[in-house]
mmCIF file of C-alpha atoms in Angstrom:
data_model
loop_
_atom_site.group_PDB
_atom_site.id
_atom_site.type_symbol
_atom_site.label_atom_id
_atom_site.label_comp_id
_atom_site.label_asym_id
_atom_site.label_seq_id
_atom_site.Cartn_x
_atom_site.Cartn_y
_atom_site.Cartn_z
ATOM 1 C CA HIS A 13 312.585 202.852 86.445
ATOM 2 C CA GLU A 14 312.053 206.603 87.388
ATOM 3 C CA VAL A 15 311.195 207.258 83.809
ATOM 4 C CA ASP A 16 308.443 204.691 83.596
ATOM 5 C CA ILE A 17 306.678 206.242 86.847
ATOM 6 C CA GLY A 18 306.945 209.755 85.255
ATOM 7 C CA GLN A 19 305.222 208.272 82.057
ATOM 8 C CA GLN A 20 302.604 206.536 83.815
ATOM 9 C CA ALA A 21 301.984 209.774 85.827
ATOM 10 C CA SER A 22 301.463 211.866 82.808
ATOM 11 C CA GLU A 23 299.026 209.281 80.910
ATOM 12 C CA HIS A 24 296.958 209.214 84.394
ATOM 13 C CA GLU A 25 296.726 212.958 84.090
ATOM 14 C CA ASP A 26 295.572 212.901 80.419
ATOM 15 C CA GLU A 27 293.017 210.115 81.115
ATOM 16 C CA GLN A 28 291.593 212.386 84.032
ATOM 17 C CA GLU A 29 291.280 215.436 81.880
ATOM 18 C CA VAL A 30 289.467 213.447 79.159
ATOM 19 C CA GLU A 31 286.855 212.071 81.870
ATOM 20 C CA ASP A 32 286.511 215.670 83.074
ATOM 21 C CA GLU A 33 285.563 217.101 79.872
ATOM 22 C CA MET A 34 283.133 214.110 79.034
ATOM 23 C CA GLU A 35 281.363 214.795 82.383
ATOM 24 C CA VAL A 36 281.073 218.599 81.665
ATOM 25 C CA ALA A 37 279.545 217.567 78.011
ATOM 26 C CA ASN A 38 277.191 215.436 79.697
ATOM 27 C CA ASP A 39 276.227 217.807 82.210
ATOM 28 C CA VAL A 40 275.421 220.564 79.442
ATOM 29 C CA GLU A 41 273.409 218.080 77.367
ATOM 30 C CA ASP A 42 271.351 217.290 80.741
ATOM 31 C CA GLU A 43 270.620 220.838 81.283
ATOM 32 C CA MET A 44 269.527 221.497 77.708
ATOM 33 C CA GLU A 45 267.172 218.612 77.997
ATOM 34 C CA VAL A 46 265.618 219.780 81.080
ATOM 35 C CA ALA A 47 265.351 223.199 79.762
ATOM 36 C CA GLU A 48 263.551 222.007 76.692
ATOM 37 C CA GLU A 49 261.226 220.017 78.833
ATOM 38 C CA GLN A 50 260.446 223.123 80.817
ATOM 39 C CA THR A 51 259.894 225.444 77.886
ATOM 40 C CA PRO A 52 255.968 225.625 77.543
ATOM 41 C CA PRO A 53 254.573 224.714 74.070
ATOM 42 C CA PRO A 54 253.363 227.771 72.000
ATOM 43 C CA PRO A 55 249.507 228.368 72.475
ATOM 44 C CA GLU A 56 247.271 227.081 69.909
ATOM 45 C CA LYS A 57 245.650 229.647 67.382
ATOM 46 C CA LYS A 58 242.025 230.084 68.183
ATOM 47 C CA SER A 59 239.526 229.655 65.244
ATOM 48 C CA ARG A 60 237.449 232.701 64.810
ATOM 49 C CA LYS A 61 234.256 232.322 63.362
ATOM 50 C CA LYS A 62 233.232 234.591 60.687
ATOM 51 C CA ASN A 63 230.586 237.096 61.126
ATOM 52 C CA PRO A 64 228.091 236.894 58.262
ATOM 53 C CA ARG A 65 226.888 240.336 58.918
ATOM 54 C CA THR A 66 230.174 241.927 59.031
ATOM 55 C CA THR A 67 231.728 240.192 55.978
ATOM 56 C CA GLN A 68 228.753 240.699 53.703
ATOM 57 C CA GLY A 69 228.768 244.596 54.648
ATOM 58 C CA ARG A 70 232.372 244.808 53.812
ATOM 59 C CA ASN A 71 232.232 242.591 50.417
ATOM 60 C CA PRO A 72 228.669 242.675 49.259
ATOM 61 C CA PRO A 73 227.875 240.323 46.429
ATOM 62 C CA PRO A 74 227.962 241.963 42.944
ATOM 63 C CA VAL A 75 224.443 243.243 41.861
ATOM 64 C CA SER A 76 223.867 243.056 38.091
ATOM 65 C CA GLU A 77 222.424 246.315 36.782
ATOM 66 C CA PRO A 78 218.860 246.365 35.893
ATOM 67 C CA PRO A 79 217.978 246.371 31.930
ATOM 68 C CA VAL A 80 217.495 249.882 30.411
ATOM 69 C CA THR A 81 213.829 249.912 29.194
ATOM 70 C CA SER A 82 213.740 253.435 28.482
ATOM 71 C CA TYR A 83 215.498 256.763 27.934
ATOM 72 C CA ASP A 84 214.735 260.178 29.014
ATOM 73 C CA GLY A 85 213.811 262.215 26.060
ATOM 74 C CA GLY A 86 214.075 258.942 23.841
ATOM 75 C CA PRO A 87 212.073 256.170 22.889
ATOM 76 C CA LYS A 88 210.129 254.254 25.463
ATOM 77 C CA GLU A 89 210.056 250.985 23.502
ATOM 78 C CA LEU A 90 213.454 249.788 22.574
ATOM 79 C CA SER A 91 212.378 246.507 20.631
ATOM 80 C CA LEU A 92 212.883 248.330 17.401
ATOM 81 C CA LEU A 93 216.002 250.342 18.677
ATOM 82 C CA PRO A 94 218.121 247.891 20.693
ATOM 83 C CA GLY A 95 221.217 249.790 20.188
ATOM 84 C CA PHE A 96 219.842 253.307 21.212
ATOM 85 C CA GLY A 97 221.975 253.350 24.112
ATOM 86 C CA LYS A 98 225.156 253.856 21.941
ATOM 87 C CA HIS A 99 223.402 256.503 19.602
ATOM 88 C CA VAL A 100 224.803 259.824 19.908
ATOM 89 C CA ALA A 101 221.355 261.333 20.879
ATOM 90 C CA VAL A 102 222.105 259.648 24.234
ATOM 91 C CA ALA A 103 225.286 261.359 24.763
ATOM 92 C CA ILE A 104 223.797 264.786 23.715
ATOM 93 C CA TRP A 105 220.793 264.288 26.148
ATOM 94 C CA ARG A 106 223.336 263.752 29.052
ATOM 95 C CA GLY A 107 225.369 266.642 27.942
ATOM 96 C CA ASP A 108 228.560 264.465 27.066
ATOM 97 C CA CYS A 109 228.422 265.820 23.562
ATOM 98 C CA LYS A 110 227.998 269.496 23.512
ATOM 99 C CA ASN A 111 229.792 270.862 20.495
ATOM 100 C CA ARG A 112 229.312 268.394 17.684
ATOM 101 C CA TYR A 113 230.156 269.606 14.440
ATOM 102 C CA LEU A 114 231.034 266.857 11.658
ATOM 103 C CA ARG A 115 233.530 267.529 8.718
ATOM 104 C CA CYS A 116 231.461 266.579 5.903
ATOM 105 C CA MET A 117 233.803 265.329 3.004
ATOM 106 C CA ASN A 118 233.013 266.900 -0.498
ATOM 107 C CA ASN A 119 235.060 266.601 -3.437
ATOM 108 C CA GLY A 120 232.667 268.952 -5.612
ATOM 109 C CA LYS A 121 235.157 271.516 -6.210
ATOM 110 C CA LYS A 122 237.763 268.972 -7.657
ATOM 111 C CA MET A 123 235.205 267.820 -10.064
ATOM 112 C CA ASN A 124 233.917 271.453 -10.951
ATOM 113 C CA ASP A 125 237.440 272.416 -11.573
ATOM 114 C CA PHE A 126 238.433 269.425 -13.643
ATOM 115 C CA ASP A 127 239.785 270.008 -16.887
ATOM 116 C CA LEU A 128 237.307 268.211 -19.369
ATOM 117 C CA PRO A 129 237.962 267.401 -22.975
ATOM 118 C CA ARG A 130 236.193 269.259 -25.667
ATOM 119 C CA ARG A 131 232.588 268.201 -26.243
ATOM 120 C CA GLY A 132 233.312 267.176 -29.856
ATOM 121 C CA LEU A 133 235.571 264.454 -28.857
ATOM 122 C CA ARG A 134 233.329 261.498 -29.832
ATOM 123 C CA TRP A 135 235.622 258.476 -29.029
ATOM 124 C CA PHE A 136 235.846 259.917 -25.320
ATOM 125 C CA TRP A 137 232.000 261.297 -24.885
ATOM 126 C CA ASP A 138 230.396 258.572 -26.580
ATOM 127 C CA VAL A 139 231.749 256.005 -24.263
ATOM 128 C CA VAL A 140 231.213 258.102 -20.994
ATOM 129 C CA ASP A 141 227.616 258.575 -22.144
ATOM 130 C CA ALA A 142 227.098 254.772 -22.695
ATOM 131 C CA THR A 143 228.180 254.319 -19.040
ATOM 132 C CA GLY A 144 225.399 256.182 -17.642
ATOM 133 C CA LEU A 145 227.877 258.223 -15.440
ATOM 134 C CA ARG A 146 228.070 261.656 -17.181
ATOM 135 C CA PRO A 147 225.288 263.218 -15.015
ATOM 136 C CA LEU A 148 227.507 263.182 -11.944
ATOM 137 C CA LEU A 149 229.339 265.815 -13.403
ATOM 138 C CA LYS A 150 226.472 268.230 -12.738
ATOM 139 C CA THR A 151 225.569 267.154 -9.186
ATOM 140 C CA ASN A 152 228.254 268.701 -7.000
ATOM 141 C CA TYR A 153 228.454 271.568 -4.898
ATOM 142 C CA ASN A 154 231.746 273.756 -3.897
ATOM 143 C CA HIS A 155 230.521 274.131 -0.445
ATOM 144 C CA LEU A 156 228.087 272.218 1.899
ATOM 145 C CA ASP A 157 226.161 273.102 4.928
ATOM 146 C CA TRP A 158 228.167 271.031 7.628
ATOM 147 C CA GLY A 159 225.729 272.002 10.551
ATOM 148 C CA LEU A 160 222.585 270.838 8.548
ATOM 149 C CA LEU A 161 224.225 267.442 7.676
ATOM 150 C CA THR A 162 225.283 267.091 11.201
ATOM 151 C CA ALA A 163 221.726 267.634 12.567
ATOM 152 C CA PHE A 164 220.426 265.024 10.305
ATOM 153 C CA THR A 165 223.051 262.318 11.273
ATOM 154 C CA GLU A 166 221.923 262.660 14.835
ATOM 155 C CA ARG A 167 218.579 261.597 13.887
ATOM 156 C CA TRP A 168 219.708 258.729 11.814
ATOM 157 C CA HIS A 169 219.036 255.253 13.230
ATOM 158 C CA PRO A 170 220.946 252.172 11.714
ATOM 159 C CA GLU A 171 218.288 249.719 12.918
ATOM 160 C CA THR A 172 215.757 251.399 10.463
ATOM 161 C CA GLY A 173 217.748 253.110 8.044
ATOM 162 C CA THR A 174 215.697 256.153 8.466
ATOM 163 C CA PHE A 175 215.722 259.671 9.971
ATOM 164 C CA HIS A 176 213.348 260.128 13.002
ATOM 165 C CA LEU A 177 212.019 263.504 12.732
ATOM 166 C CA PRO A 178 209.157 265.232 14.541
ATOM 167 C CA ILE A 179 207.141 264.800 11.423
ATOM 168 C CA GLY A 180 207.791 260.999 11.264
ATOM 169 C CA GLU A 181 210.483 258.894 9.527
ATOM 170 C CA MET A 182 212.304 259.928 6.274
ATOM 171 C CA THR A 183 214.981 258.465 4.295
ATOM 172 C CA ILE A 184 216.900 258.516 0.903
ATOM 173 C CA THR A 185 215.445 255.909 -1.623
ATOM 174 C CA LEU A 186 216.554 254.636 -4.684
ATOM 175 C CA ASP A 187 214.086 256.828 -6.572
ATOM 176 C CA ASP A 188 215.606 259.703 -4.981
ATOM 177 C CA VAL A 189 218.900 258.856 -6.364
ATOM 178 C CA SER A 190 217.434 258.428 -9.823
ATOM 179 C CA CYS A 191 215.579 261.624 -9.688
ATOM 180 C CA LEU A 192 218.672 263.508 -8.205
ATOM 181 C CA LEU A 193 221.721 261.969 -9.837
ATOM 182 C CA HIS A 194 220.007 260.481 -13.018
ATOM 183 C CA ILE A 195 222.096 257.418 -12.970
ATOM 184 C CA PRO A 196 221.548 253.737 -13.095
ATOM 185 C CA ILE A 197 219.715 252.050 -10.281
ATOM 186 C CA THR A 198 219.339 248.508 -11.824
ATOM 187 C CA GLY A 199 221.862 246.027 -12.601
ATOM 188 C CA LYS A 200 224.485 244.081 -10.732
ATOM 189 C CA MET A 201 225.360 245.318 -7.396
ATOM 190 C CA LEU A 202 229.143 246.082 -6.826
ATOM 191 C CA ASN A 203 230.567 243.241 -4.471
ATOM 192 C CA HIS A 204 234.013 243.407 -3.190
ATOM 193 C CA LEU A 205 233.303 243.233 0.418
ATOM 194 C CA GLY A 206 235.788 240.869 2.172
ATOM 195 C CA THR A 207 238.049 240.914 -0.722
ATOM 196 C CA SER A 208 241.260 243.112 -0.601
ATOM 197 C CA CYS A 209 243.208 244.338 -3.478
ATOM 198 C CA THR A 210 246.930 243.590 -2.622
ATOM 199 C CA VAL A 211 249.647 245.831 -3.793
ATOM 200 C CA GLU A 212 250.889 243.377 -6.461
ATOM 201 C CA GLU A 213 247.257 243.196 -7.785
ATOM 202 C CA GLY A 214 247.042 246.976 -7.869
ATOM 203 C CA GLU A 215 250.022 247.394 -9.818
ATOM 204 C CA ASP A 216 248.991 244.906 -12.380
ATOM 205 C CA MET A 217 245.706 246.571 -12.764
ATOM 206 C CA CYS A 218 246.931 250.070 -12.921
ATOM 207 C CA TYR A 219 249.859 249.034 -15.557
ATOM 208 C CA GLU A 220 247.145 247.171 -17.807
ATOM 209 C CA TYR A 221 244.073 249.510 -17.350
ATOM 210 C CA LEU A 222 245.553 252.876 -16.889
ATOM 211 C CA ASN A 223 248.945 252.857 -18.667
ATOM 212 C CA PHE A 224 250.636 253.541 -15.146
ATOM 213 C CA SER A 225 254.059 252.192 -15.014
ATOM 214 C CA ARG A 226 254.730 249.662 -12.242
ATOM 215 C CA THR A 227 257.688 251.809 -10.797
ATOM 216 C CA GLU A 228 255.505 255.017 -10.146
ATOM 217 C CA CYS A 229 252.640 252.845 -9.295
ATOM 218 C CA ARG A 230 254.735 251.333 -6.495
ATOM 219 C CA LYS A 231 255.834 254.785 -5.304
ATOM 220 C CA GLU A 232 252.409 256.067 -5.320
ATOM 221 C CA PHE A 233 251.064 253.085 -3.334
ATOM 222 C CA LYS A 234 253.797 253.428 -0.741
ATOM 223 C CA LYS A 235 252.998 257.071 -0.110
ATOM 224 C CA MET A 236 249.224 256.425 0.114
ATOM 225 C CA LYS A 237 249.895 253.408 2.400
ATOM 226 C CA GLY A 238 247.761 250.974 0.299
ATOM 227 C CA ALA A 239 246.415 250.117 -3.101
ATOM 228 C CA HIS A 240 245.183 253.758 -3.391
ATOM 229 C CA ILE A 241 245.890 256.416 -6.046
ATOM 230 C CA GLY A 242 245.814 260.180 -5.118
ATOM 231 C CA PHE A 243 243.564 262.437 -6.882
ATOM 232 C CA PHE A 244 246.595 264.628 -7.995
ATOM 233 C CA MET A 245 248.222 261.517 -9.492
ATOM 234 C CA LEU A 246 245.087 260.281 -11.155
ATOM 235 C CA ASP A 247 244.669 263.539 -12.632
ATOM 236 C CA LYS A 248 248.148 263.387 -14.090
ATOM 237 C CA ILE A 249 247.676 259.997 -15.412
ATOM 238 C CA TYR A 250 244.412 261.136 -17.319
ATOM 239 C CA THR A 251 246.411 264.092 -18.727
ATOM 240 C CA GLU A 252 249.344 262.060 -19.918
ATOM 241 C CA ASN A 253 247.214 259.515 -21.446
ATOM 242 C CA MET A 254 245.211 262.238 -23.392
ATOM 243 C CA LYS A 255 248.394 263.490 -24.745
ATOM 244 C CA ALA A 256 249.578 260.033 -25.611
ATOM 245 C CA VAL A 257 246.526 259.645 -27.613
ATOM 246 C CA VAL A 258 246.972 262.868 -29.696
ATOM 247 C CA ARG A 259 250.661 261.761 -30.283
ATOM 248 C CA ALA A 260 249.582 258.187 -31.611
ATOM 249 C CA GLU A 261 246.978 259.689 -33.681
ATOM 250 C CA LYS A 262 249.497 262.263 -35.286
ATOM 251 C CA LYS A 263 252.063 259.424 -35.850
ATOM 252 C CA LYS A 264 249.357 257.175 -37.191
ATOM 253 C CA MET A 265 250.157 254.345 -34.736
ATOM 254 C CA PRO A 266 248.293 250.997 -35.173
ATOM 255 C CA ASP A 267 244.691 251.289 -34.258
ATOM 256 C CA ASP A 268 244.827 248.752 -31.312
ATOM 257 C CA LYS A 269 247.689 250.897 -29.807
ATOM 258 C CA VAL A 270 245.606 253.853 -30.129
ATOM 259 C CA GLN A 271 242.392 252.051 -28.929
ATOM 260 C CA HIS A 272 244.326 251.003 -25.798
ATOM 261 C CA LEU A 273 245.587 254.516 -25.156
ATOM 262 C CA ARG A 274 241.933 255.964 -25.460
ATOM 263 C CA GLU A 275 240.523 253.366 -23.008
ATOM 264 C CA CYS A 276 243.024 253.952 -20.378
ATOM 265 C CA THR A 277 242.151 257.585 -20.924
ATOM 266 C CA ILE A 278 238.398 256.951 -20.179
ATOM 267 C CA ARG A 279 239.135 254.805 -17.316
ATOM 268 C CA SER A 280 241.239 257.060 -15.435
ATOM 269 C CA PHE A 281 238.583 259.713 -15.813
ATOM 270 C CA LEU A 282 235.712 257.404 -14.693
ATOM 271 C CA LEU A 283 237.960 256.293 -11.704
ATOM 272 C CA TYR A 284 238.344 259.932 -10.791
ATOM 273 C CA LEU A 285 234.643 260.742 -11.364
ATOM 274 C CA LEU A 286 233.489 257.671 -9.198
ATOM 275 C CA GLY A 287 236.128 258.324 -6.296
ATOM 276 C CA ALA A 288 234.986 262.015 -6.109
ATOM 277 C CA THR A 289 231.395 261.652 -6.125
ATOM 278 C CA LEU A 290 229.662 258.206 -5.114
ATOM 279 C CA PHE A 291 232.453 256.723 -3.269
ATOM 280 C CA THR A 292 234.149 259.739 -1.427
ATOM 281 C CA ASN A 293 235.928 258.070 1.569
ATOM 282 C CA LYS A 294 236.939 259.776 4.841
ATOM 283 C CA SER A 295 240.384 260.843 3.528
ATOM 284 C CA MET A 296 239.052 262.719 0.503
ATOM 285 C CA GLN A 297 242.589 262.325 -0.670
ATOM 286 C CA TYR A 298 242.660 259.117 -2.895
ATOM 287 C CA VAL A 299 240.720 256.551 -4.725
ATOM 288 C CA ASP A 300 240.640 252.894 -3.994
ATOM 289 C CA VAL A 301 242.209 250.811 -7.009
ATOM 290 C CA ILE A 302 239.530 247.914 -6.386
ATOM 291 C CA PHE A 303 236.880 249.984 -8.196
ATOM 292 C CA LEU A 304 239.087 249.447 -11.448
ATOM 293 C CA THR A 305 237.837 245.836 -11.530
ATOM 294 C CA TYR A 306 234.291 247.207 -12.496
ATOM 295 C CA LEU A 307 235.811 249.260 -15.479
ATOM 296 C CA GLN A 308 237.955 246.749 -17.088
ATOM 297 C CA ASP A 309 235.401 246.124 -19.931
ATOM 298 C CA LEU A 310 234.097 249.700 -20.787
ATOM 299 C CA SER A 311 231.024 248.269 -22.518
ATOM 300 C CA LEU A 312 229.683 246.802 -19.470
ATOM 301 C CA VAL A 313 230.151 249.574 -16.935
ATOM 302 C CA ASN A 314 226.410 250.410 -17.554
ATOM 303 C CA THR A 315 225.472 246.921 -16.179
ATOM 304 C CA TRP A 316 226.417 247.677 -12.626
ATOM 305 C CA ASN A 317 223.955 249.161 -10.193
ATOM 306 C CA TRP A 318 226.041 252.426 -9.311
ATOM 307 C CA GLY A 319 223.045 254.073 -7.826
ATOM 308 C CA ALA A 320 222.131 251.643 -5.405
ATOM 309 C CA SER A 321 226.030 250.854 -4.602
ATOM 310 C CA GLY A 322 226.470 254.694 -3.835
ATOM 311 C CA LEU A 323 223.526 254.697 -1.859
ATOM 312 C CA ALA A 324 224.644 251.813 0.280
ATOM 313 C CA TYR A 325 228.069 253.377 0.663
ATOM 314 C CA MET A 326 226.168 256.628 1.913
ATOM 315 C CA TYR A 327 224.186 254.369 4.743
ATOM 316 C CA ASN A 328 227.408 252.881 5.952
ATOM 317 C CA TYR A 329 228.713 256.352 6.772
ATOM 318 C CA LEU A 330 225.489 257.424 8.184
ATOM 319 C CA ASP A 331 225.478 254.461 10.508
ATOM 320 C CA ALA A 332 228.996 255.275 11.623
ATOM 321 C CA ALA A 333 228.234 259.121 12.116
ATOM 322 C CA SER A 334 225.360 258.221 14.344
ATOM 323 C CA ARG A 335 227.606 257.215 17.265
ATOM 324 C CA PRO A 336 229.458 259.598 19.523
ATOM 325 C CA ARG A 337 233.109 260.456 18.857
ATOM 326 C CA ARG A 338 232.910 260.833 15.084
ATOM 327 C CA GLY A 339 234.448 263.654 13.676
ATOM 328 C CA ASN A 340 233.814 263.237 10.004
ATOM 329 C CA LEU A 341 231.037 262.061 7.300
ATOM 330 C CA GLY A 342 231.981 260.289 4.115
ATOM 331 C CA GLY A 343 229.929 259.231 0.959
ATOM 332 C CA TYR A 344 228.416 261.490 -1.554
ATOM 333 C CA ASN A 345 227.357 264.279 0.687
ATOM 334 C CA ALA A 346 226.248 266.378 -2.410
ATOM 335 C CA MET A 347 223.473 264.121 -2.916
ATOM 336 C CA PHE A 348 222.733 263.962 0.980
ATOM 337 C CA HIS A 349 222.746 267.721 1.025
#
């Protein structure tokens, strides 16, 4: 009986402790609710009106520049020269281009030092004369006046294709080409614009029309970074073909074999001649193989308008040289000089 009374007392004490803990928890919750109710809400942000004067002053609206209608020291009427703002004359007038001196490309010394065959070699010179390109051998200079040509490029305007001089406008015409170079100015125009000669096509043409092995051709294209043949290699091809013709004639090889070697010799010479004169590029190191397409049939070489094509080639380089930041001038500068 005493044990039961002790158990009941302990149970009563446990119940009393639980009730006390619950009352404490309820009191804490009540205090938190009261504190939340007493906490004032955060103040509302006031909407600020933008001051149009202040905002427009800090970030003004973009204003388009007025169109240029004239240039100091230049034309007052730009309807004929809309691209004058990009002309080198504007940069010179502003002082942005003080020491301009173009490097004018010239292969004249290469042609004057070229080892030509003897005059009595009829199979060679008769074909070269028939092409109408032989006079190009006598129209080359070893040295050019770069300062003179640079001054003319500063007066060249692509829109009119003329030099604007104090005495008026002047240009190089087809009649000038005929009188100075004595090459054809009539016939079909060379037209390979937009067509590129791939390495594979170049190898085929060099093998068939120049007797240049594909292996050596591939090495040369890799060296020149494209379908191009360097002047040194082209001179070597010409010399080797000429020696091959002499050996074939001594050994009395078939006529078709001898004729093929002769034509390869003439083509290599003509390709060298064209690349060193009419179609001198900015590198002055190589010839584009694409010109072989016009030398496939040697009997039709004189049907191409070499004079007009060379003049158009010169015009393109003059257009480029009339812009600032140009360091060289390609084309047949001996004719220009």
